[in-house]
Amino acid sequence: MVSRRRIVLLVSLGLVVTLTVVAAVAVFVLTQSGWGQDKVRQLIQRQLASSVHGKVYLGRVTGSYLTSVTVDSLEIRDTEDSLFVASGPLTVEYDPRDLLDKRLLFNHVDVQHPTVYLRQHENYDWNFQRIF
């Protein structure tokens, strides 16, 4: 006869293994499938757009997501649709513990083909002051 304690242990172990497998599949779907990468790109773009007065375009987002992300292209425009920042591939490396602490601290940033336009308006405001 199997003791009740052993049954509870086996059922608990089965639930933990099942939840771990489901979490691993979810992470894989979100980070490695085209659909998941597009959802991550939309999430990042919404977060950037909420802090920018203007338009933000974010290209394809790839990477491991645990320690680094590569963005195919980035473009930020002001409210008059004038270009402020544009770049080619942009790779950032980070420690995932910083994300859990709700902060962005990059260990390494690689920006290829960056373009920055600084413009002063008639009232002496700079475009970056209006955008951010």
mmCIF file of N, CA and C in Angstrom:
data_model
loop_
_atom_site.group_PDB
_atom_site.id
_atom_site.type_symbol
_atom_site.label_atom_id
_atom_site.label_comp_id
_atom_site.label_asym_id
_atom_site.label_seq_id
_atom_site.Cartn_x
_atom_site.Cartn_y
_atom_site.Cartn_z
ATOM 1 N N MET A 1 0.831 -1.178 0.000
ATOM 2 C CA MET A 1 0.000 0.000 0.000
ATOM 3 C C MET A 1 0.883 1.251 0.000
ATOM 4 N N VAL A 2 0.527 2.177 -0.856
ATOM 5 C CA VAL A 2 1.287 3.417 -0.972
ATOM 6 C C VAL A 2 0.754 4.414 0.047
ATOM 7 N N SER A 3 1.673 5.028 0.778
ATOM 8 C CA SER A 3 1.245 5.964 1.818
ATOM 9 C C SER A 3 0.705 7.256 1.193
ATOM 10 N N ARG A 4 -0.125 7.901 1.951
ATOM 11 C CA ARG A 4 -0.727 9.156 1.481
ATOM 12 C C ARG A 4 0.345 10.229 1.266
ATOM 13 N N ARG A 5 1.341 10.223 2.096
ATOM 14 C CA ARG A 5 2.431 11.188 2.004
ATOM 15 C C ARG A 5 3.177 11.041 0.670
ATOM 16 N N ARG A 6 3.403 9.795 0.266
ATOM 17 C CA ARG A 6 4.105 9.532 -0.993
ATOM 18 C C ARG A 6 3.255 9.985 -2.187
ATOM 19 N N ILE A 7 1.944 9.797 -2.127
ATOM 20 C CA ILE A 7 1.052 10.229 -3.205
ATOM 21 C C ILE A 7 1.071 11.753 -3.328
ATOM 22 N N VAL A 8 1.001 12.439 -2.200
ATOM 23 C CA VAL A 8 1.053 13.905 -2.209
ATOM 24 C C VAL A 8 2.386 14.376 -2.781
ATOM 25 N N LEU A 9 3.479 13.734 -2.418
ATOM 26 C CA LEU A 9 4.796 14.092 -2.926
ATOM 27 C C LEU A 9 4.876 13.886 -4.437
ATOM 28 N N LEU A 10 4.397 12.760 -4.931
ATOM 29 C CA LEU A 10 4.438 12.482 -6.361
ATOM 30 C C LEU A 10 3.553 13.440 -7.164
ATOM 31 N N VAL A 11 2.375 13.746 -6.657
ATOM 32 C CA VAL A 11 1.497 14.695 -7.340
ATOM 33 C C VAL A 11 2.121 16.085 -7.343
ATOM 34 N N SER A 12 2.702 16.498 -6.234
ATOM 35 C CA SER A 12 3.361 17.810 -6.159
ATOM 36 C C SER A 12 4.538 17.878 -7.122
ATOM 37 N N LEU A 13 5.332 16.833 -7.163
ATOM 38 C CA LEU A 13 6.471 16.783 -8.076
ATOM 39 C C LEU A 13 5.994 16.845 -9.519
ATOM 40 N N GLY A 14 4.914 16.119 -9.834
ATOM 41 C CA GLY A 14 4.350 16.155 -11.180
ATOM 42 C C GLY A 14 3.882 17.545 -11.570
ATOM 43 N N LEU A 15 3.244 18.258 -10.642
ATOM 44 C CA LEU A 15 2.791 19.625 -10.918
ATOM 45 C C LEU A 15 3.959 20.572 -11.147
ATOM 46 N N VAL A 16 5.001 20.451 -10.346
ATOM 47 C CA VAL A 16 6.178 21.317 -10.501
ATOM 48 C C VAL A 16 6.837 21.072 -11.855
ATOM 49 N N VAL A 17 6.995 19.820 -12.237
ATOM 50 C CA VAL A 17 7.604 19.495 -13.534
ATOM 51 C C VAL A 17 6.730 20.021 -14.670
ATOM 52 N N THR A 18 5.422 19.849 -14.566
ATOM 53 C CA THR A 18 4.507 20.334 -15.602
ATOM 54 C C THR A 18 4.568 21.846 -15.736
ATOM 55 N N LEU A 19 4.552 22.557 -14.624
ATOM 56 C CA LEU A 19 4.634 24.017 -14.664
ATOM 57 C C LEU A 19 5.965 24.492 -15.239
ATOM 58 N N THR A 20 7.043 23.802 -14.928
ATOM 59 C CA THR A 20 8.351 24.156 -15.465
ATOM 60 C C THR A 20 8.386 23.977 -16.979
ATOM 61 N N VAL A 21 7.827 22.882 -17.457
ATOM 62 C CA VAL A 21 7.790 22.631 -18.901
ATOM 63 C C VAL A 21 6.924 23.672 -19.607
ATOM 64 N N VAL A 22 5.780 24.010 -19.036
ATOM 65 C CA VAL A 22 4.903 25.021 -19.623
ATOM 66 C C VAL A 22 5.612 26.378 -19.670
ATOM 67 N N ALA A 23 6.307 26.745 -18.608
ATOM 68 C CA ALA A 23 7.040 28.016 -18.581
ATOM 69 C C ALA A 23 8.149 28.022 -19.619
ATOM 70 N N ALA A 24 8.866 26.913 -19.768
ATOM 71 C CA ALA A 24 9.945 26.836 -20.768
ATOM 72 C C ALA A 24 9.386 26.961 -22.180
ATOM 73 N N VAL A 25 8.263 26.313 -22.448
ATOM 74 C CA VAL A 25 7.639 26.414 -23.773
ATOM 75 C C VAL A 25 7.169 27.847 -24.023
ATOM 76 N N ALA A 26 6.604 28.488 -23.022
ATOM 77 C CA ALA A 26 6.146 29.869 -23.175
ATOM 78 C C ALA A 26 7.307 30.806 -23.471
ATOM 79 N N VAL A 27 8.408 30.646 -22.769
ATOM 80 C CA VAL A 27 9.594 31.479 -23.025
ATOM 81 C C VAL A 27 10.110 31.231 -24.431
ATOM 82 N N PHE A 28 10.149 29.976 -24.849
ATOM 83 C CA PHE A 28 10.608 29.658 -26.195
ATOM 84 C C PHE A 28 9.707 30.306 -27.244
ATOM 85 N N VAL A 29 8.390 30.195 -27.064
ATOM 86 C CA VAL A 29 7.454 30.764 -28.031
ATOM 87 C C VAL A 29 7.610 32.277 -28.097
ATOM 88 N N LEU A 30 7.797 32.923 -26.950
ATOM 89 C CA LEU A 30 7.922 34.378 -26.933
ATOM 90 C C LEU A 30 9.252 34.875 -27.486
ATOM 91 N N THR A 31 10.301 34.089 -27.375
ATOM 92 C CA THR A 31 11.610 34.601 -27.771
ATOM 93 C C THR A 31 12.141 34.062 -29.083
ATOM 94 N N GLN A 32 11.678 32.922 -29.531
ATOM 95 C CA GLN A 32 12.281 32.321 -30.713
ATOM 96 C C GLN A 32 11.354 32.236 -31.921
ATOM 97 N N SER A 33 10.062 32.406 -31.741
ATOM 98 C CA SER A 33 9.155 32.359 -32.880
ATOM 99 C C SER A 33 8.989 33.764 -33.447
ATOM 100 N N GLY A 34 8.639 33.845 -34.723
ATOM 101 C CA GLY A 34 8.415 35.141 -35.354
ATOM 102 C C GLY A 34 7.283 35.904 -34.697
ATOM 103 N N TRP A 35 6.204 35.175 -34.328
ATOM 104 C CA TRP A 35 5.075 35.796 -33.661
ATOM 105 C C TRP A 35 5.504 36.386 -32.314
ATOM 106 N N GLY A 36 6.270 35.615 -31.549
ATOM 107 C CA GLY A 36 6.712 36.079 -30.235
ATOM 108 C C GLY A 36 7.658 37.258 -30.326
ATOM 109 N N GLN A 37 8.583 37.204 -31.290
ATOM 110 C CA GLN A 37 9.513 38.317 -31.465
ATOM 111 C C GLN A 37 8.777 39.587 -31.860
ATOM 112 N N ASP A 38 7.733 39.443 -32.677
ATOM 113 C CA ASP A 38 6.947 40.613 -33.059
ATOM 114 C C ASP A 38 6.196 41.183 -31.855
ATOM 115 N N LYS A 39 5.684 40.316 -30.979
ATOM 116 C CA LYS A 39 4.995 40.789 -29.773
ATOM 117 C C LYS A 39 5.970 41.510 -28.847
ATOM 118 N N VAL A 40 7.187 40.990 -28.714
ATOM 119 C CA VAL A 40 8.206 41.654 -27.883
ATOM 120 C C VAL A 40 8.561 43.004 -28.490
ATOM 121 N N ARG A 41 8.693 43.069 -29.832
ATOM 122 C CA ARG A 41 8.996 44.326 -30.510
ATOM 123 C C ARG A 41 7.894 45.351 -30.258
ATOM 124 N N GLN A 42 6.637 44.923 -30.359
ATOM 125 C CA GLN A 42 5.517 45.829 -30.109
ATOM 126 C C GLN A 42 5.528 46.336 -28.664
ATOM 127 N N LEU A 43 5.836 45.459 -27.729
ATOM 128 C CA LEU A 43 5.898 45.856 -26.322
ATOM 129 C C LEU A 43 6.988 46.901 -26.094
ATOM 130 N N ILE A 44 8.175 46.653 -26.637
ATOM 131 C CA ILE A 44 9.281 47.605 -26.483
ATOM 132 C C ILE A 44 8.942 48.926 -27.162
ATOM 133 N N GLN A 45 8.356 48.862 -28.352
ATOM 134 C CA GLN A 45 8.010 50.083 -29.077
ATOM 135 C C GLN A 45 6.968 50.898 -28.320
ATOM 136 N N ARG A 46 5.982 50.234 -27.722
ATOM 137 C CA ARG A 46 4.980 50.958 -26.925
ATOM 138 C C ARG A 46 5.618 51.636 -25.718
ATOM 139 N N GLN A 47 6.550 50.948 -25.058
ATOM 140 C CA GLN A 47 7.212 51.537 -23.889
ATOM 141 C C GLN A 47 8.022 52.762 -24.302
ATOM 142 N N LEU A 48 8.740 52.668 -25.421
ATOM 143 C CA LEU A 48 9.511 53.816 -25.900
ATOM 144 C C LEU A 48 8.598 54.955 -26.324
ATOM 145 N N ALA A 49 7.532 54.634 -27.042
ATOM 146 C CA ALA A 49 6.620 55.666 -27.538
ATOM 147 C C ALA A 49 5.922 56.401 -26.408
ATOM 148 N N SER A 50 5.700 55.733 -25.290
ATOM 149 C CA SER A 50 5.027 56.403 -24.175
ATOM 150 C C SER A 50 5.893 57.465 -23.517
ATOM 151 N N SER A 51 7.210 57.383 -23.711
ATOM 152 C CA SER A 51 8.098 58.379 -23.100
ATOM 153 C C SER A 51 8.663 59.365 -24.116
ATOM 154 N N VAL A 52 8.182 59.313 -25.358
ATOM 155 C CA VAL A 52 8.691 60.185 -26.418
ATOM 156 C C VAL A 52 7.532 60.992 -26.990
ATOM 157 N N HIS A 53 7.752 62.290 -27.163
ATOM 158 C CA HIS A 53 6.772 63.149 -27.834
ATOM 159 C C HIS A 53 7.146 63.176 -29.307
ATOM 160 N N GLY A 54 6.596 62.256 -30.044
ATOM 161 C CA GLY A 54 6.901 62.115 -31.457
ATOM 162 C C GLY A 54 6.615 60.688 -31.878
ATOM 163 N N LYS A 55 7.364 60.219 -32.873
ATOM 164 C CA LYS A 55 7.157 58.876 -33.404
ATOM 165 C C LYS A 55 8.391 58.017 -33.164
ATOM 166 N N VAL A 56 8.157 56.737 -32.872
ATOM 167 C CA VAL A 56 9.235 55.776 -32.670
ATOM 168 C C VAL A 56 9.005 54.611 -33.608
ATOM 169 N N TYR A 57 10.048 54.247 -34.348
ATOM 170 C CA TYR A 57 9.990 53.044 -35.177
ATOM 171 C C TYR A 57 11.080 52.096 -34.695
ATOM 172 N N LEU A 58 10.703 50.858 -34.464
ATOM 173 C CA LEU A 58 11.631 49.835 -34.013
ATOM 174 C C LEU A 58 11.582 48.698 -35.020
ATOM 175 N N GLY A 59 12.733 48.337 -35.566
ATOM 176 C CA GLY A 59 12.802 47.244 -36.525
ATOM 177 C C GLY A 59 12.709 45.894 -35.843
ATOM 178 N N ARG A 60 13.059 44.865 -36.564
ATOM 179 C CA ARG A 60 12.985 43.492 -36.056
ATOM 180 C C ARG A 60 13.861 43.332 -34.817
ATOM 181 N N VAL A 61 13.319 42.653 -33.801
ATOM 182 C CA VAL A 61 14.035 42.430 -32.547
ATOM 183 C C VAL A 61 14.389 40.953 -32.452
ATOM 184 N N THR A 62 15.680 40.657 -32.253
ATOM 185 C CA THR A 62 16.149 39.282 -32.115
ATOM 186 C C THR A 62 17.104 39.200 -30.937
ATOM 187 N N GLY A 63 17.525 38.006 -30.612
ATOM 188 C CA GLY A 63 18.501 37.816 -29.549
ATOM 189 C C GLY A 63 18.041 36.759 -28.574
ATOM 190 N N SER A 64 18.837 36.581 -27.548
ATOM 191 C CA SER A 64 18.512 35.567 -26.550
ATOM 192 C C SER A 64 17.470 36.072 -25.560
ATOM 193 N N TYR A 65 17.321 37.370 -25.411
ATOM 194 C CA TYR A 65 16.399 38.035 -24.492
ATOM 195 C C TYR A 65 16.771 37.835 -23.030
ATOM 196 N N LEU A 66 17.572 36.854 -22.720
ATOM 197 C CA LEU A 66 17.995 36.674 -21.333
ATOM 198 C C LEU A 66 19.153 37.592 -21.000
ATOM 199 N N THR A 67 20.064 37.769 -21.952
ATOM 200 C CA THR A 67 21.240 38.600 -21.685
ATOM 201 C C THR A 67 21.495 39.658 -22.742
ATOM 202 N N SER A 68 20.852 39.558 -23.908
ATOM 203 C CA SER A 68 21.092 40.551 -24.956
ATOM 204 C C SER A 68 19.917 40.608 -25.924
ATOM 205 N N VAL A 69 19.813 41.766 -26.580
ATOM 206 C CA VAL A 69 18.785 41.995 -27.593
ATOM 207 C C VAL A 69 19.432 42.762 -28.730
ATOM 208 N N THR A 70 19.068 42.405 -29.963
ATOM 209 C CA THR A 70 19.527 43.131 -31.142
ATOM 210 C C THR A 70 18.314 43.691 -31.862
ATOM 211 N N VAL A 71 18.347 44.987 -32.124
ATOM 212 C CA VAL A 71 17.283 45.663 -32.855
ATOM 213 C C VAL A 71 17.835 45.980 -34.228
ATOM 214 N N ASP A 72 17.115 45.567 -35.270
ATOM 215 C CA ASP A 72 17.554 45.751 -36.649
ATOM 216 C C ASP A 72 17.740 47.222 -36.994
ATOM 217 N N SER A 73 16.798 48.079 -36.592
ATOM 218 C CA SER A 73 16.901 49.509 -36.849
ATOM 219 C C SER A 73 16.046 50.270 -35.846
ATOM 220 N N LEU A 74 16.421 51.513 -35.613
ATOM 221 C CA LEU A 74 15.712 52.369 -34.661
ATOM 222 C C LEU A 74 15.606 53.752 -35.265
ATOM 223 N N GLU A 75 14.427 54.366 -35.104
ATOM 224 C CA GLU A 75 14.221 55.716 -35.611
ATOM 225 C C GLU A 75 13.303 56.466 -34.659
ATOM 226 N N ILE A 76 13.721 57.680 -34.290
ATOM 227 C CA ILE A 76 12.899 58.549 -33.442
ATOM 228 C C ILE A 76 12.725 59.869 -34.178
ATOM 229 N N ARG A 77 11.478 60.295 -34.313
ATOM 230 C CA ARG A 77 11.147 61.555 -34.983
ATOM 231 C C ARG A 77 10.371 62.443 -34.020
ATOM 232 N N ASP A 78 10.479 63.757 -34.226
ATOM 233 C CA ASP A 78 9.741 64.674 -33.358
ATOM 234 C C ASP A 78 8.304 64.826 -33.854
ATOM 235 N N THR A 79 7.545 65.717 -33.223
ATOM 236 C CA THR A 79 6.135 65.885 -33.581
ATOM 237 C C THR A 79 5.956 66.495 -34.967
ATOM 238 N N GLU A 80 6.995 67.145 -35.486
ATOM 239 C CA GLU A 80 6.942 67.715 -36.840
ATOM 240 C C GLU A 80 7.439 66.715 -37.877
ATOM 241 N N ASP A 81 7.657 65.473 -37.485
ATOM 242 C CA ASP A 81 8.124 64.374 -38.334
ATOM 243 C C ASP A 81 9.564 64.583 -38.833
ATOM 244 N N SER A 82 10.345 65.378 -38.093
ATOM 245 C CA SER A 82 11.757 65.561 -38.425
ATOM 246 C C SER A 82 12.583 64.504 -37.704
ATOM 247 N N LEU A 83 13.545 63.959 -38.391
ATOM 248 C CA LEU A 83 14.374 62.899 -37.824
ATOM 249 C C LEU A 83 15.252 63.434 -36.698
ATOM 250 N N PHE A 84 15.257 62.722 -35.584
ATOM 251 C CA PHE A 84 16.144 63.047 -34.471
ATOM 252 C C PHE A 84 17.257 62.022 -34.376
ATOM 253 N N VAL A 85 16.919 60.739 -34.290
ATOM 254 C CA VAL A 85 17.905 59.665 -34.177
ATOM 255 C C VAL A 85 17.514 58.539 -35.120
ATOM 256 N N ALA A 86 18.518 57.986 -35.790
ATOM 257 C CA ALA A 86 18.318 56.785 -36.600
ATOM 258 C C ALA A 86 19.576 55.946 -36.464
ATOM 259 N N SER A 87 19.402 54.637 -36.525
ATOM 260 C CA SER A 87 20.579 53.766 -36.463
ATOM 261 C C SER A 87 20.297 52.474 -37.204
ATOM 262 N N GLY A 88 21.386 51.820 -37.547
ATOM 263 C CA GLY A 88 21.309 50.486 -38.099
ATOM 264 C C GLY A 88 21.188 49.517 -36.943
ATOM 265 N N PRO A 89 21.758 48.330 -37.078
ATOM 266 C CA PRO A 89 21.653 47.352 -35.988
ATOM 267 C C PRO A 89 22.173 47.899 -34.661
ATOM 268 N N LEU A 90 21.424 47.617 -33.613
ATOM 269 C CA LEU A 90 21.724 48.087 -32.261
ATOM 270 C C LEU A 90 21.658 46.878 -31.342
ATOM 271 N N THR A 91 22.767 46.567 -30.676
ATOM 272 C CA THR A 91 22.814 45.419 -29.772
ATOM 273 C C THR A 91 23.113 45.906 -28.365
ATOM 274 N N VAL A 92 22.316 45.447 -27.412
ATOM 275 C CA VAL A 92 22.554 45.778 -26.009
ATOM 276 C C VAL A 92 22.684 44.488 -25.213
ATOM 277 N N GLU A 93 23.648 44.463 -24.299
ATOM 278 C CA GLU A 93 23.844 43.328 -23.401
ATOM 279 C C GLU A 93 23.581 43.814 -21.982
ATOM 280 N N TYR A 94 22.921 42.971 -21.202
ATOM 281 C CA TYR A 94 22.502 43.369 -19.858
ATOM 282 C C TYR A 94 22.458 42.150 -18.956
ATOM 283 N N ASP A 95 22.300 42.427 -17.674
ATOM 284 C CA ASP A 95 22.138 41.385 -16.671
ATOM 285 C C ASP A 95 20.643 41.278 -16.369
ATOM 286 N N PRO A 96 20.047 40.096 -16.505
ATOM 287 C CA PRO A 96 18.596 39.983 -16.288
ATOM 288 C C PRO A 96 18.157 40.361 -14.875
ATOM 289 N N ARG A 97 19.055 40.331 -13.921
ATOM 290 C CA ARG A 97 18.689 40.736 -12.559
ATOM 291 C C ARG A 97 18.332 42.217 -12.496
ATOM 292 N N ASP A 98 18.961 43.021 -13.387
ATOM 293 C CA ASP A 98 18.626 44.442 -13.432
ATOM 294 C C ASP A 98 17.190 44.652 -13.902
ATOM 295 N N LEU A 99 16.727 43.824 -14.834
ATOM 296 C CA LEU A 99 15.345 43.932 -15.297
ATOM 297 C C LEU A 99 14.375 43.585 -14.178
ATOM 298 N N LEU A 100 14.735 42.607 -13.351
ATOM 299 C CA LEU A 100 13.884 42.261 -12.214
ATOM 300 C C LEU A 100 13.823 43.399 -11.202
ATOM 301 N N ASP A 101 14.893 44.200 -11.136
ATOM 302 C CA ASP A 101 14.923 45.363 -10.255
ATOM 303 C C ASP A 101 14.279 46.591 -10.898
ATOM 304 N N LYS A 102 13.702 46.402 -12.101
ATOM 305 C CA LYS A 102 13.014 47.464 -12.857
ATOM 306 C C LYS A 102 13.945 48.623 -13.183
ATOM 307 N N ARG A 103 15.124 48.269 -13.691
ATOM 308 C CA ARG A 103 16.058 49.299 -14.147
ATOM 309 C C ARG A 103 16.763 48.787 -15.389
ATOM 310 N N LEU A 104 17.245 49.717 -16.191
ATOM 311 C CA LEU A 104 17.998 49.373 -17.391
ATOM 312 C C LEU A 104 19.455 49.753 -17.165
ATOM 313 N N LEU A 105 20.303 48.765 -17.093
ATOM 314 C CA LEU A 105 21.738 48.970 -16.945
ATOM 315 C C LEU A 105 22.411 48.066 -17.967
ATOM 316 N N PHE A 106 22.971 48.684 -19.006
ATOM 317 C CA PHE A 106 23.562 47.920 -20.096
ATOM 318 C C PHE A 106 25.049 47.712 -19.854
ATOM 319 N N ASN A 107 25.500 46.464 -20.013
ATOM 320 C CA ASN A 107 26.913 46.143 -19.874
ATOM 321 C C ASN A 107 27.694 46.525 -21.124
ATOM 322 N N HIS A 108 27.044 46.380 -22.279
ATOM 323 C CA HIS A 108 27.701 46.669 -23.552
ATOM 324 C C HIS A 108 26.641 47.128 -24.542
ATOM 325 N N VAL A 109 26.940 48.184 -25.291
ATOM 326 C CA VAL A 109 26.031 48.689 -26.321
ATOM 327 C C VAL A 109 26.830 48.841 -27.606
ATOM 328 N N ASP A 110 26.321 48.273 -28.692
ATOM 329 C CA ASP A 110 26.960 48.377 -30.006
ATOM 330 C C ASP A 110 25.947 48.984 -30.967
ATOM 331 N N VAL A 111 26.226 50.201 -31.444
ATOM 332 C CA VAL A 111 25.335 50.900 -32.373
ATOM 333 C C VAL A 111 26.072 51.061 -33.687
ATOM 334 N N GLN A 112 25.455 50.578 -34.758
ATOM 335 C CA GLN A 112 26.077 50.690 -36.077
ATOM 336 C C GLN A 112 25.332 51.741 -36.896
ATOM 337 N N HIS A 113 26.089 52.586 -37.555
ATOM 338 C CA HIS A 113 25.572 53.639 -38.437
ATOM 339 C C HIS A 113 24.627 54.606 -37.723
ATOM 340 N N PRO A 114 25.031 55.153 -36.575
ATOM 341 C CA PRO A 114 24.131 56.086 -35.887
ATOM 342 C C PRO A 114 24.084 57.442 -36.593
ATOM 343 N N THR A 115 22.920 58.041 -36.588
ATOM 344 C CA THR A 115 22.719 59.383 -37.123
ATOM 345 C C THR A 115 21.903 60.158 -36.107
ATOM 346 N N VAL A 116 22.412 61.328 -35.714
ATOM 347 C CA VAL A 116 21.714 62.176 -34.757
ATOM 348 C C VAL A 116 21.638 63.576 -35.347
ATOM 349 N N TYR A 117 20.432 64.129 -35.403
ATOM 350 C CA TYR A 117 20.224 65.495 -35.866
ATOM 351 C C TYR A 117 19.802 66.349 -34.690
ATOM 352 N N LEU A 118 20.653 67.314 -34.332
ATOM 353 C CA LEU A 118 20.304 68.277 -33.293
ATOM 354 C C LEU A 118 19.853 69.552 -33.990
ATOM 355 N N ARG A 119 18.694 70.041 -33.598
ATOM 356 C CA ARG A 119 18.124 71.214 -34.249
ATOM 357 C C ARG A 119 17.594 72.156 -33.197
ATOM 358 N N GLN A 120 17.928 73.429 -33.354
ATOM 359 C CA GLN A 120 17.424 74.443 -32.434
ATOM 360 C C GLN A 120 16.299 75.199 -33.137
ATOM 361 N N HIS A 121 15.148 75.288 -32.456
ATOM 362 C CA HIS A 121 13.982 75.965 -33.030
ATOM 363 C C HIS A 121 14.089 77.469 -32.830
ATOM 364 N N GLU A 122 13.140 78.190 -33.414
ATOM 365 C CA GLU A 122 13.151 79.658 -33.368
ATOM 366 C C GLU A 122 13.102 80.199 -31.937
ATOM 367 N N ASN A 123 12.433 79.466 -31.028
ATOM 368 C CA ASN A 123 12.341 79.931 -29.645
ATOM 369 C C ASN A 123 13.507 79.414 -28.795
ATOM 370 N N TYR A 124 14.560 78.932 -29.444
ATOM 371 C CA TYR A 124 15.795 78.449 -28.827
ATOM 372 C C TYR A 124 15.653 77.119 -28.093
ATOM 373 N N ASP A 125 14.534 76.440 -28.247
ATOM 374 C CA ASP A 125 14.387 75.076 -27.724
ATOM 375 C C ASP A 125 15.081 74.113 -28.675
ATOM 376 N N TRP A 126 15.731 73.127 -28.108
ATOM 377 C CA TRP A 126 16.350 72.082 -28.927
ATOM 378 C C TRP A 126 15.339 70.973 -29.175
ATOM 379 N N ASN A 127 15.513 70.262 -30.283
ATOM 380 C CA ASN A 127 14.575 69.195 -30.623
ATOM 381 C C ASN A 127 14.567 68.083 -29.564
ATOM 382 N N PHE A 128 15.703 67.747 -28.972
ATOM 383 C CA PHE A 128 15.724 66.694 -27.965
ATOM 384 C C PHE A 128 14.960 67.106 -26.711
ATOM 385 N N GLN A 129 14.921 68.416 -26.412
ATOM 386 C CA GLN A 129 14.150 68.875 -25.264
ATOM 387 C C GLN A 129 12.660 68.697 -25.491
ATOM 388 N N ARG A 130 12.212 68.923 -26.714
ATOM 389 C CA ARG A 130 10.799 68.736 -27.041
ATOM 390 C C ARG A 130 10.422 67.251 -27.092
ATOM 391 N N ILE A 131 11.328 66.420 -27.559
ATOM 392 C CA ILE A 131 11.045 64.996 -27.721
ATOM 393 C C ILE A 131 10.985 64.296 -26.367
ATOM 394 N N PHE A 132 11.924 64.632 -25.479
ATOM 395 C CA PHE A 132 11.982 63.953 -24.186
ATOM 396 C C PHE A 132 11.482 64.849 -23.082
#
